[in-house]
Amino acid sequence: MWGLCGLLLLSRPLAAGDKVDVIHLRNGDRLTCEIKKLDRSMLTISTDPLGGATVHWGEIVRLESPRNFDITLGTGEHYYGSMLPAAPGEMIVALEGGGMATLMLADVIGLVPIGSSFWSRIDGNVDSGFSYAQANNETHLTLNAAAAYRGPKYEFNTSLATQITTREDAERLKRNDVSLSGRRIFSDHWYTIAWNQYQQNQELSLDLRVIGGGGVGRDLVHTSRRLWSTYGGLVYSHEQFSGEPAAQSLEAAVGGQLDFFTPSKYDFKITNNVVSYFNLSRKRVRLEMQNSWRQEFLKDFYWSLNSFDSFDGDPPDEQKHNDFGV
């Protein structure tokens, strides 16, 4: 009943850099390039004949570069320095302060040239879907977009999710969700987080909900294959339901993120986000959950499947408790 398609948008005008970095691939190929970054098992590079390209981290056996990099391990440790020739599966770092460190490539989860531009640290994606059912002329239109900036100490994320449903025997229903968040990263995988969210859900008679708050979190697991993170904090909420007076409240928030991604040839990602809100002035619990599956089939093109679930334990009288969609 539904169809899905997607397009990954990664093209950005960037200043050309010197091609002095070398990567050796598992199949024996050797590429001279400019390393842009490593994030979530994808190494972004620039080459003279190919322009911008991405290489899956699992396909690389060693790297060399005279430039200095910020190298992040799954333990949260950072190393700063250039990369010397090493044995397959290893990385030898000539540290900025003197000395050398031998690292295993499998332990490296982040790699960014020191002094790299703002734009080189940004990733983004957009996907859309459409479905039609002839029985009642029901149509579903969805749009999902996201952008992320990841630096050594700060991360910023923004996302948009829109769904419009029309049918001949009912009014059109809209669901919109826009979120902004920022993190300040500390040692041992700890971070502080602030976020802002705007929601509309006509299925639940919610005209507008605005959330703003902050808290503390920690990445419990962060490797080249998965990310498991949890956080907690306080938020201020402003809500306007149809036919109801506006209400404001203070809520305790507990959330988490569980992502899986492949460091091998075929780009496969599963992302799961969930957050619970506990009202501090009355007995009310809300739950927001978003899930996505993404499979690349051509360079920068992917299939995607997205779902959401919104639960309200104490909605206004005669309003629904739950809304779910795919």
PDB file of C-alpha atoms in Angstrom, residues 43-259:
ATOM      1  CA  LEU A  43      35.441   7.877   4.942  1.00  0.00           C
ATOM      2  CA  THR A  44      34.824  10.938   2.771  1.00  0.00           C
ATOM      3  CA  ILE A  45      37.662  11.760   0.369  1.00  0.00           C
ATOM      4  CA  SER A  46      38.417  13.931  -2.647  1.00  0.00           C
ATOM      5  CA  THR A  47      40.439  12.718  -5.636  1.00  0.00           C
ATOM      6  CA  ASP A  48      41.516  14.513  -8.814  1.00  0.00           C
ATOM      7  CA  PRO A  49      39.927  12.050 -11.278  1.00  0.00           C
ATOM      8  CA  LEU A  50      36.781  11.242  -9.260  1.00  0.00           C
ATOM      9  CA  GLY A  51      36.065  14.382  -7.246  1.00  0.00           C
ATOM     10  CA  GLY A  52      34.217  13.702  -3.995  1.00  0.00           C
ATOM     11  CA  ALA A  53      33.760  10.070  -2.985  1.00  0.00           C
ATOM     12  CA  THR A  54      33.065   7.891   0.044  1.00  0.00           C
ATOM     13  CA  VAL A  55      34.817   4.679   1.051  1.00  0.00           C
ATOM     14  CA  HIS A  56      33.512   2.213   3.615  1.00  0.00           C
ATOM     15  CA  TRP A  57      35.893   1.985   6.557  1.00  0.00           C
ATOM     16  CA  GLY A  58      35.934  -1.811   6.462  1.00  0.00           C
ATOM     17  CA  GLU A  59      37.448  -1.711   2.945  1.00  0.00           C
ATOM     18  CA  ILE A  60      40.551   0.210   4.123  1.00  0.00           C
ATOM     19  CA  VAL A  61      43.646  -1.616   5.396  1.00  0.00           C
ATOM     20  CA  ARG A  62      45.924   1.369   6.089  1.00  0.00           C
ATOM     21  CA  LEU A  63      46.307   5.147   5.667  1.00  0.00           C
ATOM     22  CA  GLU A  64      49.213   7.580   5.343  1.00  0.00           C
ATOM     23  CA  SER A  65      49.280  11.370   5.536  1.00  0.00           C
ATOM     24  CA  PRO A  66      51.762  14.133   6.430  1.00  0.00           C
ATOM     25  CA  ARG A  67      48.857  16.293   7.630  1.00  0.00           C
ATOM     26  CA  ASN A  68      47.697  16.436  11.242  1.00  0.00           C
ATOM     27  CA  PHE A  69      44.365  14.814  12.138  1.00  0.00           C
ATOM     28  CA  ASP A  70      42.055  14.600  15.118  1.00  0.00           C
ATOM     29  CA  ILE A  71      41.647  10.825  15.530  1.00  0.00           C
ATOM     30  CA  THR A  72      38.842   9.502  17.762  1.00  0.00           C
ATOM     31  CA  LEU A  73      38.686   5.982  19.200  1.00  0.00           C
ATOM     32  CA  GLY A  74      35.627   4.080  20.355  1.00  0.00           C
ATOM     33  CA  THR A  75      36.847   4.553  23.939  1.00  0.00           C
ATOM     34  CA  GLY A  76      36.446   8.318  23.545  1.00  0.00           C
ATOM     35  CA  GLU A  77      40.206   8.975  23.425  1.00  0.00           C
ATOM     36  CA  HIS A  78      41.578  11.541  20.963  1.00  0.00           C
ATOM     37  CA  TYR A  79      44.973  11.460  19.237  1.00  0.00           C
ATOM     38  CA  TYR A  80      46.393  14.409  17.313  1.00  0.00           C
ATOM     39  CA  GLY A  81      49.060  13.951  14.674  1.00  0.00           C
ATOM     40  CA  SER A  82      50.038  12.708  11.220  1.00  0.00           C
ATOM     41  CA  MET A  83      49.754   9.124   9.974  1.00  0.00           C
ATOM     42  CA  LEU A  84      52.907   7.133   9.122  1.00  0.00           C
ATOM     43  CA  PRO A  85      53.166   3.932   7.024  1.00  0.00           C
ATOM     44  CA  ALA A  86      51.922   0.998   9.094  1.00  0.00           C
ATOM     45  CA  ALA A  87      51.088  -2.695   8.864  1.00  0.00           C
ATOM     46  CA  PRO A  88      47.669  -3.662   7.450  1.00  0.00           C
ATOM     47  CA  GLY A  89      44.937  -3.059  10.000  1.00  0.00           C
ATOM     48  CA  GLU A  90      47.054  -0.619  12.002  1.00  0.00           C
ATOM     49  CA  MET A  91      47.607   3.138  12.163  1.00  0.00           C
ATOM     50  CA  ILE A  92      50.845   4.713  13.400  1.00  0.00           C
ATOM     51  CA  VAL A  93      50.332   8.295  14.587  1.00  0.00           C
ATOM     52  CA  ALA A  94      53.247  10.740  14.879  1.00  0.00           C
ATOM     53  CA  LEU A  95      51.857  12.769  17.782  1.00  0.00           C
ATOM     54  CA  GLU A  96      51.927  16.567  17.661  1.00  0.00           C
ATOM     55  CA  GLY A  97      53.628  16.743  21.058  1.00  0.00           C
ATOM     56  CA  GLY A  98      56.252  14.164  20.153  1.00  0.00           C
ATOM     57  CA  GLY A  99      56.306  10.382  20.256  1.00  0.00           C
ATOM     58  CA  MET A 100      54.249   7.828  18.371  1.00  0.00           C
ATOM     59  CA  ALA A 101      51.118   5.792  19.014  1.00  0.00           C
ATOM     60  CA  THR A 102      50.048   2.573  17.294  1.00  0.00           C
ATOM     61  CA  LEU A 103      46.294   2.198  16.891  1.00  0.00           C
ATOM     62  CA  MET A 104      44.081  -0.489  15.393  1.00  0.00           C
ATOM     63  CA  LEU A 105      41.910   0.680  12.491  1.00  0.00           C
ATOM     64  CA  ALA A 106      38.978  -1.276  13.927  1.00  0.00           C
ATOM     65  CA  ASP A 107      39.095   0.960  17.038  1.00  0.00           C
ATOM     66  CA  VAL A 108      38.973   4.245  15.083  1.00  0.00           C
ATOM     67  CA  ILE A 109      35.498   5.810  14.797  1.00  0.00           C
ATOM     68  CA  GLY A 110      36.350   9.404  13.829  1.00  0.00           C
ATOM     69  CA  LEU A 111      38.963  11.112  11.682  1.00  0.00           C
ATOM     70  CA  VAL A 112      39.015  14.837  10.833  1.00  0.00           C
ATOM     71  CA  PRO A 113      41.876  17.012   9.510  1.00  0.00           C
ATOM     72  CA  ILE A 114      42.838  19.611  12.096  1.00  0.00           C
ATOM     73  CA  GLY A 115      41.708  23.015  10.832  1.00  0.00           C
ATOM     74  CA  SER A 116      39.169  21.548   8.378  1.00  0.00           C
ATOM     75  CA  SER A 117      36.334  23.788   7.204  1.00  0.00           C
ATOM     76  CA  PHE A 118      32.876  24.040   8.743  1.00  0.00           C
ATOM     77  CA  TRP A 119      31.176  22.697   5.606  1.00  0.00           C
ATOM     78  CA  SER A 120      33.355  19.579   5.463  1.00  0.00           C
ATOM     79  CA  ARG A 121      31.906  18.482   8.820  1.00  0.00           C
ATOM     80  CA  ILE A 122      28.262  18.563   7.698  1.00  0.00           C
ATOM     81  CA  ASP A 123      26.183  15.611   6.485  1.00  0.00           C
ATOM     82  CA  GLY A 124      22.614  15.727   5.230  1.00  0.00           C
ATOM     83  CA  ASN A 125      19.899  13.569   3.715  1.00  0.00           C
ATOM     84  CA  VAL A 126      16.393  13.934   2.290  1.00  0.00           C
ATOM     85  CA  ASP A 127      13.859  11.226   1.463  1.00  0.00           C
ATOM     86  CA  SER A 128      10.210  11.181   0.457  1.00  0.00           C
ATOM     87  CA  GLY A 129       7.467   8.624   0.006  1.00  0.00           C
ATOM     88  CA  PHE A 130       3.998   8.341  -1.521  1.00  0.00           C
ATOM     89  CA  SER A 131       1.228   5.751  -1.343  1.00  0.00           C
ATOM     90  CA  TYR A 132      -2.293   5.438  -2.745  1.00  0.00           C
ATOM     91  CA  ALA A 133      -5.233   3.143  -1.933  1.00  0.00           C
ATOM     92  CA  GLN A 134      -7.983   3.029  -4.572  1.00  0.00           C
ATOM     93  CA  ALA A 135     -10.730   1.756  -2.238  1.00  0.00           C
ATOM     94  CA  ASN A 136     -11.230   5.110  -0.507  1.00  0.00           C
ATOM     95  CA  ASN A 137      -8.879   7.297  -2.554  1.00  0.00           C
ATOM     96  CA  GLU A 138      -6.533   7.489   0.425  1.00  0.00           C
ATOM     97  CA  THR A 139      -3.100   8.988  -0.156  1.00  0.00           C
ATOM     98  CA  HIS A 140      -0.067   9.347   2.100  1.00  0.00           C
ATOM     99  CA  LEU A 141       2.740  11.789   1.403  1.00  0.00           C
ATOM    100  CA  THR A 142       5.852  11.798   3.606  1.00  0.00           C
ATOM    101  CA  LEU A 143       8.985  13.923   3.707  1.00  0.00           C
ATOM    102  CA  ASN A 144      11.984  13.377   5.980  1.00  0.00           C
ATOM    103  CA  ALA A 145      15.142  15.476   6.101  1.00  0.00           C
ATOM    104  CA  ALA A 146      18.112  15.741   8.447  1.00  0.00           C
ATOM    105  CA  ALA A 147      21.425  17.555   8.736  1.00  0.00           C
ATOM    106  CA  ALA A 148      24.258  17.089  11.225  1.00  0.00           C
ATOM    107  CA  TYR A 149      27.462  18.919  12.106  1.00  0.00           C
ATOM    108  CA  ARG A 150      30.093  16.943  14.019  1.00  0.00           C
ATOM    109  CA  GLY A 151      33.209  18.584  15.407  1.00  0.00           C
ATOM    110  CA  PRO A 152      35.770  17.530  18.024  1.00  0.00           C
ATOM    111  CA  LYS A 153      33.807  19.093  20.911  1.00  0.00           C
ATOM    112  CA  TYR A 154      30.397  20.059  19.530  1.00  0.00           C
ATOM    113  CA  GLU A 155      27.635  18.299  17.603  1.00  0.00           C
ATOM    114  CA  PHE A 156      24.496  19.894  16.147  1.00  0.00           C
ATOM    115  CA  ASN A 157      21.543  18.076  14.595  1.00  0.00           C
ATOM    116  CA  THR A 158      18.349  19.207  12.920  1.00  0.00           C
ATOM    117  CA  SER A 159      15.542  17.113  11.460  1.00  0.00           C
ATOM    118  CA  LEU A 160      12.180  17.492   9.743  1.00  0.00           C
ATOM    119  CA  ALA A 161       9.417  14.876   9.461  1.00  0.00           C
ATOM    120  CA  THR A 162       6.151  15.609   7.635  1.00  0.00           C
ATOM    121  CA  GLN A 163       3.215  13.349   6.822  1.00  0.00           C
ATOM    122  CA  ILE A 164      -0.006  14.356   5.032  1.00  0.00           C
ATOM    123  CA  THR A 165      -2.946  11.933   4.727  1.00  0.00           C
ATOM    124  CA  THR A 166      -6.010  12.575   2.553  1.00  0.00           C
ATOM    125  CA  ARG A 167      -9.101  10.428   1.891  1.00  0.00           C
ATOM    126  CA  GLU A 168     -12.475  11.073   0.296  1.00  0.00           C
ATOM    127  CA  ASP A 169     -14.549  10.390   3.441  1.00  0.00           C
ATOM    128  CA  ALA A 170     -12.496  12.403   5.969  1.00  0.00           C
ATOM    129  CA  GLU A 171     -10.632  15.646   6.436  1.00  0.00           C
ATOM    130  CA  ARG A 172      -6.978  15.946   5.547  1.00  0.00           C
ATOM    131  CA  LEU A 173      -4.622  15.108   8.417  1.00  0.00           C
ATOM    132  CA  LYS A 174      -1.164  16.605   8.901  1.00  0.00           C
ATOM    133  CA  ARG A 175       1.701  15.622  11.161  1.00  0.00           C
ATOM    134  CA  ASN A 176       4.813  17.829  11.407  1.00  0.00           C
ATOM    135  CA  ASP A 177       7.864  17.488  13.618  1.00  0.00           C
ATOM    136  CA  VAL A 178      10.878  19.824  13.563  1.00  0.00           C
ATOM    137  CA  SER A 179      13.718  19.351  16.035  1.00  0.00           C
ATOM    138  CA  LEU A 180      17.029  21.071  16.790  1.00  0.00           C
ATOM    139  CA  SER A 181      19.665  19.805  19.218  1.00  0.00           C
ATOM    140  CA  GLY A 182      23.229  20.540  20.239  1.00  0.00           C
ATOM    141  CA  ARG A 183      25.821  18.653  22.269  1.00  0.00           C
ATOM    142  CA  ARG A 184      28.981  19.651  24.109  1.00  0.00           C
ATOM    143  CA  ILE A 185      31.223  16.589  24.238  1.00  0.00           C
ATOM    144  CA  PHE A 186      33.405  15.786  27.247  1.00  0.00           C
ATOM    145  CA  SER A 187      35.813  12.975  28.081  1.00  0.00           C
ATOM    146  CA  ASP A 188      34.764   9.348  28.659  1.00  0.00           C
ATOM    147  CA  HIS A 189      31.761   9.724  26.305  1.00  0.00           C
ATOM    148  CA  TRP A 190      29.881  12.193  28.547  1.00  0.00           C
ATOM    149  CA  TYR A 191      28.050  15.149  27.016  1.00  0.00           C
ATOM    150  CA  THR A 192      25.607  17.938  27.819  1.00  0.00           C
ATOM    151  CA  ILE A 193      22.644  18.367  25.492  1.00  0.00           C
ATOM    152  CA  ALA A 194      20.107  21.079  24.670  1.00  0.00           C
ATOM    153  CA  TRP A 195      17.157  20.586  22.350  1.00  0.00           C
ATOM    154  CA  ASN A 196      14.161  22.394  20.907  1.00  0.00           C
ATOM    155  CA  GLN A 197      11.178  20.749  19.202  1.00  0.00           C
ATOM    156  CA  TYR A 198       8.042  21.891  17.361  1.00  0.00           C
ATOM    157  CA  GLN A 199       5.198  19.424  16.795  1.00  0.00           C
ATOM    158  CA  GLN A 200       1.789  19.339  15.129  1.00  0.00           C
ATOM    159  CA  ASN A 201      -0.403  16.211  14.997  1.00  0.00           C
ATOM    160  CA  GLN A 202      -4.000  16.584  13.808  1.00  0.00           C
ATOM    161  CA  GLU A 203      -4.660  12.876  14.439  1.00  0.00           C
ATOM    162  CA  LEU A 204      -4.238  13.670  18.163  1.00  0.00           C
ATOM    163  CA  SER A 205      -5.911  17.137  17.824  1.00  0.00           C
ATOM    164  CA  LEU A 206      -2.568  18.741  18.687  1.00  0.00           C
ATOM    165  CA  ASP A 207      -2.330  22.143  16.998  1.00  0.00           C
ATOM    166  CA  LEU A 208       1.094  23.010  18.421  1.00  0.00           C
ATOM    167  CA  ARG A 209       3.585  21.728  20.963  1.00  0.00           C
ATOM    168  CA  VAL A 210       6.836  23.570  21.668  1.00  0.00           C
ATOM    169  CA  ILE A 211       9.521  21.921  23.804  1.00  0.00           C
ATOM    170  CA  GLY A 212      12.792  23.396  25.024  1.00  0.00           C
ATOM    171  CA  GLY A 213      15.240  22.038  27.557  1.00  0.00           C
ATOM    172  CA  GLY A 214      18.562  20.439  28.329  1.00  0.00           C
ATOM    173  CA  GLY A 215      20.303  17.693  30.235  1.00  0.00           C
ATOM    174  CA  VAL A 216      23.246  15.327  30.532  1.00  0.00           C
ATOM    175  CA  GLY A 217      23.964  12.120  28.628  1.00  0.00           C
ATOM    176  CA  ARG A 218      26.548   9.478  27.843  1.00  0.00           C
ATOM    177  CA  ASP A 219      27.422   7.274  24.884  1.00  0.00           C
ATOM    178  CA  LEU A 220      27.408   3.810  26.447  1.00  0.00           C
ATOM    179  CA  VAL A 221      28.678   2.123  23.266  1.00  0.00           C
ATOM    180  CA  HIS A 222      30.258   3.838  20.254  1.00  0.00           C
ATOM    181  CA  THR A 223      32.074   1.669  17.708  1.00  0.00           C
ATOM    182  CA  SER A 224      32.405   1.485  13.927  1.00  0.00           C
ATOM    183  CA  ARG A 225      29.204  -0.604  13.854  1.00  0.00           C
ATOM    184  CA  ARG A 226      26.848   0.765  16.497  1.00  0.00           C
ATOM    185  CA  LEU A 227      25.998   3.685  18.765  1.00  0.00           C
ATOM    186  CA  TRP A 228      24.059   3.351  22.016  1.00  0.00           C
ATOM    187  CA  SER A 229      23.442   6.590  23.890  1.00  0.00           C
ATOM    188  CA  THR A 230      21.193   7.676  26.769  1.00  0.00           C
ATOM    189  CA  TYR A 231      20.375  11.038  28.355  1.00  0.00           C
ATOM    190  CA  GLY A 232      18.124  12.739  30.900  1.00  0.00           C
ATOM    191  CA  GLY A 233      17.096  16.302  31.718  1.00  0.00           C
ATOM    192  CA  LEU A 234      14.323  18.850  32.201  1.00  0.00           C
ATOM    193  CA  VAL A 235      12.164  20.529  29.532  1.00  0.00           C
ATOM    194  CA  TYR A 236       9.575  23.292  29.381  1.00  0.00           C
ATOM    195  CA  SER A 237       6.504  22.402  27.299  1.00  0.00           C
ATOM    196  CA  HIS A 238       3.831  24.640  25.733  1.00  0.00           C
ATOM    197  CA  GLU A 239       0.818  22.821  24.242  1.00  0.00           C
ATOM    198  CA  GLN A 240      -2.273  23.880  22.314  1.00  0.00           C
ATOM    199  CA  PHE A 241      -4.945  21.235  21.589  1.00  0.00           C
ATOM    200  CA  SER A 242      -7.968  21.956  19.381  1.00  0.00           C
ATOM    201  CA  GLY A 243     -10.760  23.512  21.432  1.00  0.00           C
ATOM    202  CA  GLU A 244      -8.640  23.567  24.594  1.00  0.00           C
ATOM    203  CA  PRO A 245      -6.830  26.417  26.374  1.00  0.00           C
ATOM    204  CA  ALA A 246      -3.056  26.548  26.005  1.00  0.00           C
ATOM    205  CA  ALA A 247      -1.116  24.809  28.773  1.00  0.00           C
ATOM    206  CA  GLN A 248       2.455  25.050  30.020  1.00  0.00           C
ATOM    207  CA  SER A 249       4.311  22.514  32.140  1.00  0.00           C
ATOM    208  CA  LEU A 250       7.695  21.337  33.361  1.00  0.00           C
ATOM    209  CA  GLU A 251       8.642  17.766  32.453  1.00  0.00           C
ATOM    210  CA  ALA A 252      11.452  15.344  33.215  1.00  0.00           C
ATOM    211  CA  ALA A 253      12.827  13.762  30.038  1.00  0.00           C
ATOM    212  CA  VAL A 254      14.623  10.430  29.644  1.00  0.00           C
ATOM    213  CA  GLY A 255      15.725   9.360  26.178  1.00  0.00           C
ATOM    214  CA  GLY A 256      18.016   7.130  24.205  1.00  0.00           C
ATOM    215  CA  GLN A 257      19.416   6.403  20.775  1.00  0.00           C
ATOM    216  CA  LEU A 258      20.346   3.016  19.298  1.00  0.00           C
ATOM    217  CA  ASP A 259      21.962   3.033  15.840  1.00  0.00           C
TER     218      ASP A 259
END
